[in-house]
Amino acid sequence: MDSQTDSSTSLWLGAPLEQLPTPALTLDQVKMRRNAERMQERCRSLGVRLRPHVKTHKTLEGAELATGGTRRGIVVSTLAEARFFAAGGFDDILYAYPLPASRLEECATLAQRLQAFQVLLDNPQTLDLLRQRPLSGGKRWLVWLKLDCGNGRAGVRPTDPNTFALARAIAEETPEKVTLVGVYAHCGNTYSCRDVPTIQAIARATTAAVLDFVTTLRQAGVPCPQATIGSTPSCSHPVPEMAQLTELHPGNYIFYDLQQTQVGSCQPEEVAIRVLTRVIGHYPHRNQLLVDCGWAALSLHGQNQGPMGCATIEGYPQLRLVGLTQEHGQLEAVDGQIDFGRFPLGTILALIPYHACATAAMHPVYYVHAEGKVVELWHPVRGW
Amino acid sequence: MDSQTDSSTSLWLGAPLEQLPTPALTLDQVKMRRNAERMQERCRSLGVRLRPHVKTHKTLEGAELATGGTRRGIVVSTLAEARFFAAGGFDDILYAYPLPASRLEECATLAQRLQAFQVLLDNPQTLDLLRQRPLSGGKRWLVWLKLDCGNGRAGVRPTDPNTFALARAIAEETPEKVTLVGVYAHCGNTYSCRDVPTIQAIARATTAAVLDFVTTLRQAGVPCPQATIGSTPSCSHPVPEMAQLTELHPGNYIFYDLQQTQVGSCQPEEVAIRVLTRVIGHYPHRNQLLVDCGWAALSLHGQNQGPMGCATIEGYPQLRLVGLTQEHGQLEAVDGQIDFGRFPLGTILALIPYHACATAAMHPVYYVHAEGKVVELWHPVRGW
């Protein structure tokens, strides 16, 4: 390997952004810190705990920032993340994914090792598995019940009578082996919103569904200490009712992205993520610029209305992305002729990606910058 | 890290496929070898050299297979690939990407080190850069001129008078510094085809455009030893005229995929790539199964007609993918009710992905299998 150019080395620390090899995923440190602090402040105001989801960035540094330096209380969506963050000193990790039977031993290892490795389920078969594989040393499985409050992905519906029976079974049937920690709902349906009032209507409905269920449990004498909902749109504009929850678990907000701007979660100036790219070709006969960022560096998320949905070009609303292949992006003028003299070969452009989670997944390193220079290199975990 | 479960270890060598952690990218060794041999045989029959593109798999093992064990003559699309394959013993590498000025020193390092590190350009500014940065020790820049024969991405049009002037300048102006190796065209426009005759019509037109240009050069006394075209569709069904080229450079064919099947490049039984996934949830009230494969393991390529375009489910034409989030996939019945008893939690399903290049980019390890067991682990290079 050529260490001079390997992007995983620390060579780039201190470098001006315009010297980075492209495509490069960059993160604005000031914006990320502000996004993290604002979410912490929202949760403080509500009196609920922030348990940030780490699936967007998958980095120790991002999770440290999101937890305000405590390294406690995170949500992960893969066991690769769980192992990575456990090794990095995080000891309160909620694996908020329907626990797969084939991964039970890995979960048991983490549960034995960590102070609080917590799992999630939405069916009685998985509860049986946990009972058949008890933890040792006085440990019990810490279980969250996943509720589907209208999102329509994983989870049981709080209005289904079997759901009450499942919660009671988790809480009461084998208390020496299993504990019901709480109920968990993801309001991913907020992503279809286009303004704050509709986001808040979903947040309010999800919160009410979760709290009604917890109330029913408590009235029946079933202990259910915790209740959490999450999604960056709902947690960016919380409703007062969310103060009755115990935790919130948004994740994307540290970066935000074009989609969050369109949904109404944030203002364009809050988006911390960019993909830097350089102009590598001029094609006046078809009025196009070529740049060195394809789907391999951006993903195809947002392409439902064509490639122009995948990213906007910062500072150049007159340009739009019209083509993405593996390592090439094609830019056109929205209107009229491109002034090629304004974009000599080598010109650096900053793309604002549609979906930060998907774009981040394409990069082995993120360049964190402040005052125009690289101040940190973040290396995400991958795989499962 | 928990070495028992880290997918990058060799623990999984010899394991039956059904024991792999999911999602898992699997490659059928017999099919890959057959795909590689058939392409080698096609090129032998035509009398042209096969210079396989490695961007689909990005692995030493894949390139070894594609080069028939010679480890010579490959195409790469990033400098990370170039460095990786150079370190792996490949000494004839064509970096078939418009050479970015900012990466000139990296290219010079590779050109000095390798027997034949070859670059590509499509504009006179880049030629000037090469002249201003001559190689030492008797080496010259080995340059391919990129032609655009209807694909409409990078390249100069062979019918443009400036293209002839550029080729002549590469070949003749500073022969002590720069050599014109040949002309290179990518017929990516074959991806819009849906049958072999239309693929072959494009292959024929591209070949004719390239050969006409080379003939014009030679008639003017400009040496242009090589001529190459590529794309898996065209090279899977070569036309006789392609025998007049010197090289072909397809890449995807080692894996093939759903897209190549739809285009007409291959038969479904030739596709070597799968993503294994497990059923993790039953939702009878909405007639859906949940599986542990989301876009993080599959990509969103093929979603233009919705998520069902991203993959088919092998052996289950009655099921289709209707939703993909980061780590979840939702399956529905094409028609009628799902028989949930046939798909207990933990059931393994094999997804056939739409775009192998994009799916492979999501995985840190590929599990190569034969006779139902893992026989090799391949680790791709990433980044730029």
mmCIF file of N, CA, C and O in Angstrom, chain A residues 25-97:
data_model
loop_
_atom_site.group_PDB
_atom_site.id
_atom_site.type_symbol
_atom_site.label_atom_id
_atom_site.label_comp_id
_atom_site.label_asym_id
_atom_site.label_seq_id
_atom_site.Cartn_x
_atom_site.Cartn_y
_atom_site.Cartn_z
ATOM 1 N N LEU A 25 -15.900 12.336 2.026
ATOM 2 C CA LEU A 25 -17.018 12.668 2.894
ATOM 3 C C LEU A 25 -16.503 13.595 3.989
ATOM 4 O O LEU A 25 -15.613 13.219 4.764
ATOM 5 N N THR A 26 -17.059 14.796 4.036
ATOM 6 C CA THR A 26 -16.616 15.762 5.042
ATOM 7 C C THR A 26 -17.752 16.087 6.010
ATOM 8 O O THR A 26 -18.928 16.066 5.643
ATOM 9 N N LEU A 27 -17.355 16.384 7.238
ATOM 10 C CA LEU A 27 -18.309 16.702 8.307
ATOM 11 C C LEU A 27 -17.877 17.993 8.984
ATOM 12 O O LEU A 27 -16.718 18.116 9.402
ATOM 13 N N ASP A 28 -18.800 18.915 9.101
ATOM 14 C CA ASP A 28 -18.515 20.217 9.708
ATOM 15 C C ASP A 28 -18.604 20.070 11.230
ATOM 16 O O ASP A 28 -19.672 19.842 11.782
ATOM 17 N N GLN A 29 -17.472 20.208 11.908
ATOM 18 C CA GLN A 29 -17.420 19.969 13.350
ATOM 19 C C GLN A 29 -18.345 20.905 14.130
ATOM 20 O O GLN A 29 -19.038 20.476 15.056
ATOM 21 N N VAL A 30 -18.349 22.158 13.743
ATOM 22 C CA VAL A 30 -19.186 23.132 14.466
ATOM 23 C C VAL A 30 -20.658 22.766 14.326
ATOM 24 O O VAL A 30 -21.416 22.764 15.305
ATOM 25 N N LYS A 31 -21.068 22.422 13.103
ATOM 26 C CA LYS A 31 -22.483 22.065 12.900
ATOM 27 C C LYS A 31 -22.850 20.786 13.643
ATOM 28 O O LYS A 31 -23.921 20.686 14.242
ATOM 29 N N MET A 32 -21.955 19.790 13.610
ATOM 30 C CA MET A 32 -22.255 18.543 14.317
ATOM 31 C C MET A 32 -22.395 18.784 15.811
ATOM 32 O O MET A 32 -23.290 18.252 16.456
ATOM 33 N N ARG A 33 -21.464 19.558 16.361
ATOM 34 C CA ARG A 33 -21.532 19.843 17.801
ATOM 35 C C ARG A 33 -22.826 20.560 18.150
ATOM 36 O O ARG A 33 -23.473 20.260 19.150
ATOM 37 N N ARG A 34 -23.203 21.506 17.292
ATOM 38 C CA ARG A 34 -24.429 22.261 17.561
ATOM 39 C C ARG A 34 -25.648 21.332 17.460
ATOM 40 O O ARG A 34 -26.549 21.381 18.290
ATOM 41 N N ASN A 35 -25.642 20.455 16.433
ATOM 42 C CA ASN A 35 -26.764 19.510 16.295
ATOM 43 C C ASN A 35 -26.858 18.589 17.516
ATOM 44 O O ASN A 35 -27.951 18.301 18.008
ATOM 45 N N ALA A 36 -25.694 18.133 17.984
ATOM 46 C CA ALA A 36 -25.680 17.251 19.162
ATOM 47 C C ALA A 36 -26.176 18.000 20.392
ATOM 48 O O ALA A 36 -27.004 17.486 21.164
ATOM 49 N N GLU A 37 -25.689 19.223 20.574
ATOM 50 C CA GLU A 37 -26.083 19.999 21.764
ATOM 51 C C GLU A 37 -27.568 20.343 21.747
ATOM 52 O O GLU A 37 -28.233 20.293 22.776
ATOM 53 N N ARG A 38 -28.068 20.673 20.566
ATOM 54 C CA ARG A 38 -29.496 21.021 20.498
ATOM 55 C C ARG A 38 -30.364 19.827 20.857
ATOM 56 O O ARG A 38 -31.394 19.978 21.520
ATOM 57 N N MET A 39 -29.974 18.647 20.409
ATOM 58 C CA MET A 39 -30.781 17.467 20.746
ATOM 59 C C MET A 39 -30.681 17.179 22.247
ATOM 60 O O MET A 39 -31.680 16.837 22.886
ATOM 61 N N GLN A 40 -29.485 17.339 22.805
ATOM 62 C CA GLN A 40 -29.330 17.161 24.262
ATOM 63 C C GLN A 40 -30.201 18.181 25.012
ATOM 64 O O GLN A 40 -30.869 17.837 25.995
ATOM 65 N N GLU A 41 -30.214 19.394 24.531
ATOM 66 C CA GLU A 41 -30.994 20.445 25.182
ATOM 67 C C GLU A 41 -32.498 20.156 25.078
ATOM 68 O O GLU A 41 -33.241 20.330 26.041
ATOM 69 N N ARG A 42 -32.936 19.683 23.919
ATOM 70 C CA ARG A 42 -34.360 19.325 23.770
ATOM 71 C C ARG A 42 -34.750 18.256 24.784
ATOM 72 O O ARG A 42 -35.810 18.314 25.389
ATOM 73 N N CYS A 43 -33.878 17.251 24.936
ATOM 74 C CA CYS A 43 -34.198 16.156 25.866
ATOM 75 C C CYS A 43 -34.159 16.630 27.311
ATOM 76 O O CYS A 43 -34.997 16.234 28.125
ATOM 77 N N ARG A 44 -33.192 17.494 27.638
ATOM 78 C CA ARG A 44 -33.142 18.073 28.990
ATOM 79 C C ARG A 44 -34.429 18.838 29.279
ATOM 80 O O ARG A 44 -35.017 18.695 30.342
ATOM 81 N N SER A 45 -34.855 19.642 28.318
ATOM 82 C CA SER A 45 -36.077 20.439 28.514
ATOM 83 C C SER A 45 -37.281 19.550 28.753
ATOM 84 O O SER A 45 -38.165 19.881 29.545
ATOM 85 N N LEU A 46 -37.326 18.429 28.034
ATOM 86 C CA LEU A 46 -38.463 17.513 28.192
ATOM 87 C C LEU A 46 -38.336 16.680 29.467
ATOM 88 O O LEU A 46 -39.323 16.104 29.925
ATOM 89 N N GLY A 47 -37.101 16.562 29.962
ATOM 90 C CA GLY A 47 -36.881 15.691 31.113
ATOM 91 C C GLY A 47 -36.795 14.221 30.737
ATOM 92 O O GLY A 47 -37.095 13.344 31.548
ATOM 93 N N VAL A 48 -36.394 13.932 29.509
ATOM 94 C CA VAL A 48 -36.227 12.536 29.080
ATOM 95 C C VAL A 48 -34.756 12.310 28.731
ATOM 96 O O VAL A 48 -34.007 13.257 28.445
ATOM 97 N N ARG A 49 -34.370 11.057 28.784
ATOM 98 C CA ARG A 49 -32.988 10.725 28.471
ATOM 99 C C ARG A 49 -32.811 10.611 26.956
ATOM 100 O O ARG A 49 -33.665 10.047 26.264
ATOM 101 N N LEU A 50 -31.700 11.110 26.445
ATOM 102 C CA LEU A 50 -31.353 10.920 25.033
ATOM 103 C C LEU A 50 -30.503 9.655 24.921
ATOM 104 O O LEU A 50 -29.434 9.563 25.538
ATOM 105 N N ARG A 51 -31.001 8.683 24.161
ATOM 106 C CA ARG A 51 -30.225 7.477 23.869
ATOM 107 C C ARG A 51 -30.003 7.480 22.358
ATOM 108 O O ARG A 51 -30.809 6.923 21.594
ATOM 109 N N PRO A 52 -28.929 8.111 21.883
ATOM 110 C CA PRO A 52 -28.779 8.293 20.435
ATOM 111 C C PRO A 52 -28.553 6.981 19.688
ATOM 112 O O PRO A 52 -27.859 6.091 20.163
ATOM 113 N N HIS A 53 -29.155 6.904 18.517
ATOM 114 C CA HIS A 53 -28.903 5.786 17.609
ATOM 115 C C HIS A 53 -27.610 6.105 16.854
ATOM 116 O O HIS A 53 -27.392 7.234 16.444
ATOM 117 N N VAL A 54 -26.762 5.090 16.696
ATOM 118 C CA VAL A 54 -25.449 5.335 16.080
ATOM 119 C C VAL A 54 -25.346 4.817 14.649
ATOM 120 O O VAL A 54 -24.284 4.866 14.041
ATOM 121 N N LYS A 55 -26.461 4.345 14.088
ATOM 122 C CA LYS A 55 -26.386 3.676 12.788
ATOM 123 C C LYS A 55 -26.032 4.605 11.633
ATOM 124 O O LYS A 55 -25.606 4.137 10.578
ATOM 125 N N THR A 56 -26.227 5.907 11.803
ATOM 126 C CA THR A 56 -25.908 6.829 10.709
ATOM 127 C C THR A 56 -24.401 6.965 10.538
ATOM 128 O O THR A 56 -23.880 6.831 9.437
ATOM 129 N N HIS A 57 -23.697 7.195 11.640
ATOM 130 C CA HIS A 57 -22.250 7.447 11.550
ATOM 131 C C HIS A 57 -21.422 6.213 11.870
ATOM 132 O O HIS A 57 -20.350 6.018 11.312
ATOM 133 N N LYS A 58 -21.886 5.362 12.814
ATOM 134 C CA LYS A 58 -21.180 4.123 13.183
ATOM 135 C C LYS A 58 -19.745 4.373 13.643
ATOM 136 O O LYS A 58 -18.849 3.568 13.352
ATOM 137 N N THR A 59 -19.517 5.483 14.339
ATOM 138 C CA THR A 59 -18.170 5.803 14.807
ATOM 139 C C THR A 59 -18.172 6.053 16.308
ATOM 140 O O THR A 59 -19.152 6.573 16.868
ATOM 141 N N LEU A 60 -17.044 5.738 16.954
ATOM 142 C CA LEU A 60 -16.897 6.024 18.375
ATOM 143 C C LEU A 60 -16.987 7.521 18.632
ATOM 144 O O LEU A 60 -17.622 7.969 19.594
ATOM 145 N N GLU A 61 -16.379 8.289 17.742
ATOM 146 C CA GLU A 61 -16.347 9.739 17.946
ATOM 147 C C GLU A 61 -17.741 10.338 17.842
ATOM 148 O O GLU A 61 -18.106 11.234 18.614
ATOM 149 N N GLY A 62 -18.518 9.857 16.867
ATOM 150 C CA GLY A 62 -19.879 10.358 16.707
ATOM 151 C C GLY A 62 -20.735 10.020 17.920
ATOM 152 O O GLY A 62 -21.552 10.831 18.377
ATOM 153 N N ALA A 63 -20.543 8.804 18.449
ATOM 154 C CA ALA A 63 -21.336 8.385 19.606
ATOM 155 C C ALA A 63 -20.896 9.129 20.863
ATOM 156 O O ALA A 63 -21.712 9.452 21.730
ATOM 157 N N GLU A 64 -19.610 9.410 20.953
ATOM 158 C CA GLU A 64 -19.124 10.199 22.088
ATOM 159 C C GLU A 64 -19.752 11.598 22.055
ATOM 160 O O GLU A 64 -20.215 12.111 23.081
ATOM 161 N N LEU A 65 -19.784 12.182 20.875
ATOM 162 C CA LEU A 65 -20.382 13.509 20.718
ATOM 163 C C LEU A 65 -21.872 13.462 21.069
ATOM 164 O O LEU A 65 -22.382 14.303 21.825
ATOM 165 N N ALA A 66 -22.563 12.453 20.554
ATOM 166 C CA ALA A 66 -24.019 12.380 20.749
ATOM 167 C C ALA A 66 -24.387 12.097 22.198
ATOM 168 O O ALA A 66 -25.460 12.497 22.653
ATOM 169 N N THR A 67 -23.515 11.385 22.925
ATOM 170 C CA THR A 67 -23.813 11.101 24.336
ATOM 171 C C THR A 67 -23.242 12.181 25.255
ATOM 172 O O THR A 67 -23.212 11.991 26.480
ATOM 173 N N GLY A 68 -22.759 13.258 24.688
ATOM 174 C CA GLY A 68 -22.203 14.325 25.517
ATOM 175 C C GLY A 68 -20.985 13.864 26.295
ATOM 176 O O GLY A 68 -20.697 14.355 27.379
ATOM 177 N N GLY A 69 -20.271 12.896 25.721
ATOM 178 C CA GLY A 69 -19.034 12.439 26.342
ATOM 179 C C GLY A 69 -19.201 11.333 27.374
ATOM 180 O O GLY A 69 -18.213 10.802 27.881
ATOM 181 N N THR A 70 -20.443 10.936 27.663
ATOM 182 C CA THR A 70 -20.625 9.928 28.721
ATOM 183 C C THR A 70 -20.312 8.508 28.245
ATOM 184 O O THR A 70 -20.032 7.629 29.048
ATOM 185 N N ARG A 71 -20.416 8.261 26.951
ATOM 186 C CA ARG A 71 -20.257 6.896 26.409
ATOM 187 C C ARG A 71 -21.224 5.907 27.056
ATOM 188 O O ARG A 71 -20.902 4.747 27.238
ATOM 189 N N ARG A 72 -22.381 6.399 27.397
ATOM 190 C CA ARG A 72 -23.420 5.500 27.912
ATOM 191 C C ARG A 72 -24.671 5.671 27.070
ATOM 192 O O ARG A 72 -24.857 6.671 26.419
ATOM 193 N N GLY A 73 -25.524 4.675 27.077
ATOM 194 C CA GLY A 73 -26.851 4.842 26.505
ATOM 195 C C GLY A 73 -26.891 5.099 25.026
ATOM 196 O O GLY A 73 -27.172 6.226 24.601
ATOM 197 N N ILE A 74 -26.620 4.058 24.216
ATOM 198 C CA ILE A 74 -26.760 4.195 22.766
ATOM 199 C C ILE A 74 -27.663 3.088 22.223
ATOM 200 O O ILE A 74 -27.932 2.095 22.895
ATOM 201 N N VAL A 75 -28.111 3.284 20.995
ATOM 202 C CA VAL A 75 -28.858 2.264 20.251
ATOM 203 C C VAL A 75 -28.012 1.846 19.057
ATOM 204 O O VAL A 75 -27.419 2.701 18.395
ATOM 205 N N VAL A 76 -27.968 0.534 18.818
ATOM 206 C CA VAL A 76 -27.294 0.015 17.618
ATOM 207 C C VAL A 76 -28.288 -0.830 16.832
ATOM 208 O O VAL A 76 -29.278 -1.320 17.387
ATOM 209 N N SER A 77 -27.978 -1.029 15.546
ATOM 210 C CA SER A 77 -28.883 -1.855 14.735
ATOM 211 C C SER A 77 -28.215 -3.117 14.207
ATOM 212 O O SER A 77 -28.870 -3.920 13.547
ATOM 213 N N THR A 78 -26.908 -3.306 14.483
ATOM 214 C CA THR A 78 -26.231 -4.546 14.076
ATOM 215 C C THR A 78 -25.349 -5.015 15.230
ATOM 216 O O THR A 78 -24.937 -4.209 16.081
ATOM 217 N N LEU A 79 -25.026 -6.293 15.213
ATOM 218 C CA LEU A 79 -24.122 -6.810 16.241
ATOM 219 C C LEU A 79 -22.683 -6.381 15.977
ATOM 220 O O LEU A 79 -21.879 -6.311 16.915
ATOM 221 N N ALA A 80 -22.342 -6.093 14.736
ATOM 222 C CA ALA A 80 -21.012 -5.535 14.464
ATOM 223 C C ALA A 80 -20.870 -4.192 15.178
ATOM 224 O O ALA A 80 -19.832 -3.898 15.781
ATOM 225 N N GLU A 81 -21.930 -3.375 15.122
ATOM 226 C CA GLU A 81 -21.909 -2.111 15.874
ATOM 227 C C GLU A 81 -21.809 -2.396 17.378
ATOM 228 O O GLU A 81 -21.020 -1.762 18.088
ATOM 229 N N ALA A 82 -22.603 -3.341 17.860
ATOM 230 C CA ALA A 82 -22.594 -3.636 19.307
ATOM 231 C C ALA A 82 -21.191 -4.004 19.766
ATOM 232 O O ALA A 82 -20.699 -3.491 20.780
ATOM 233 N N ARG A 83 -20.520 -4.884 19.022
ATOM 234 C CA ARG A 83 -19.169 -5.315 19.414
ATOM 235 C C ARG A 83 -18.180 -4.157 19.362
ATOM 236 O O ARG A 83 -17.330 -3.983 20.233
ATOM 237 N N PHE A 84 -18.309 -3.341 18.301
ATOM 238 C CA PHE A 84 -17.402 -2.209 18.098
ATOM 239 C C PHE A 84 -17.543 -1.185 19.225
ATOM 240 O O PHE A 84 -16.539 -0.733 19.798
ATOM 241 N N PHE A 85 -18.778 -0.845 19.569
ATOM 242 C CA PHE A 85 -18.975 0.154 20.618
ATOM 243 C C PHE A 85 -18.665 -0.418 21.998
ATOM 244 O O PHE A 85 -18.160 0.286 22.866
ATOM 245 N N ALA A 86 -18.926 -1.708 22.196
ATOM 246 C CA ALA A 86 -18.550 -2.341 23.472
ATOM 247 C C ALA A 86 -17.030 -2.274 23.633
ATOM 248 O O ALA A 86 -16.518 -1.919 24.697
ATOM 249 N N ALA A 87 -16.301 -2.591 22.555
ATOM 250 C CA ALA A 87 -14.837 -2.540 22.611
ATOM 251 C C ALA A 87 -14.347 -1.112 22.832
ATOM 252 O O ALA A 87 -13.266 -0.896 23.390
ATOM 253 N N GLY A 88 -15.165 -0.144 22.423
ATOM 254 C CA GLY A 88 -14.791 1.263 22.560
ATOM 255 C C GLY A 88 -15.222 1.864 23.889
ATOM 256 O O GLY A 88 -15.120 3.084 24.078
ATOM 257 N N GLY A 89 -15.710 1.036 24.807
ATOM 258 C CA GLY A 89 -16.000 1.533 26.149
ATOM 259 C C GLY A 89 -17.452 1.892 26.407
ATOM 260 O O GLY A 89 -17.780 2.387 27.483
ATOM 261 N N PHE A 90 -18.319 1.636 25.447
ATOM 262 C CA PHE A 90 -19.752 1.884 25.670
ATOM 263 C C PHE A 90 -20.322 0.663 26.395
ATOM 264 O O PHE A 90 -20.160 -0.467 25.922
ATOM 265 N N ASP A 91 -20.959 0.882 27.541
ATOM 266 C CA ASP A 91 -21.386 -0.273 28.348
ATOM 267 C C ASP A 91 -22.889 -0.333 28.566
ATOM 268 O O ASP A 91 -23.370 -1.152 29.344
ATOM 269 N N ASP A 92 -23.635 0.539 27.881
ATOM 270 C CA ASP A 92 -25.101 0.516 27.954
ATOM 271 C C ASP A 92 -25.596 0.621 26.518
ATOM 272 O O ASP A 92 -25.732 1.717 25.972
ATOM 273 N N ILE A 93 -25.820 -0.535 25.925
ATOM 274 C CA ILE A 93 -26.109 -0.610 24.488
ATOM 275 C C ILE A 93 -27.421 -1.348 24.265
ATOM 276 O O ILE A 93 -27.590 -2.479 24.727
ATOM 277 N N LEU A 94 -28.331 -0.690 23.555
ATOM 278 C CA LEU A 94 -29.595 -1.326 23.191
ATOM 279 C C LEU A 94 -29.510 -1.773 21.726
ATOM 280 O O LEU A 94 -29.361 -0.946 20.821
ATOM 281 N N TYR A 95 -29.569 -3.085 21.538
ATOM 282 C CA TYR A 95 -29.566 -3.672 20.188
ATOM 283 C C TYR A 95 -31.025 -3.704 19.725
ATOM 284 O O TYR A 95 -31.750 -4.671 19.964
ATOM 285 N N ALA A 96 -31.436 -2.601 19.101
ATOM 286 C CA ALA A 96 -32.856 -2.383 18.813
ATOM 287 C C ALA A 96 -33.242 -3.011 17.484
ATOM 288 O O ALA A 96 -33.590 -2.323 16.518
ATOM 289 N N TYR A 97 -33.169 -4.322 17.451
ATOM 290 C CA TYR A 97 -33.406 -5.066 16.212
ATOM 291 C C TYR A 97 -34.032 -6.390 16.628
ATOM 292 O O TYR A 97 -33.630 -6.958 17.644
#
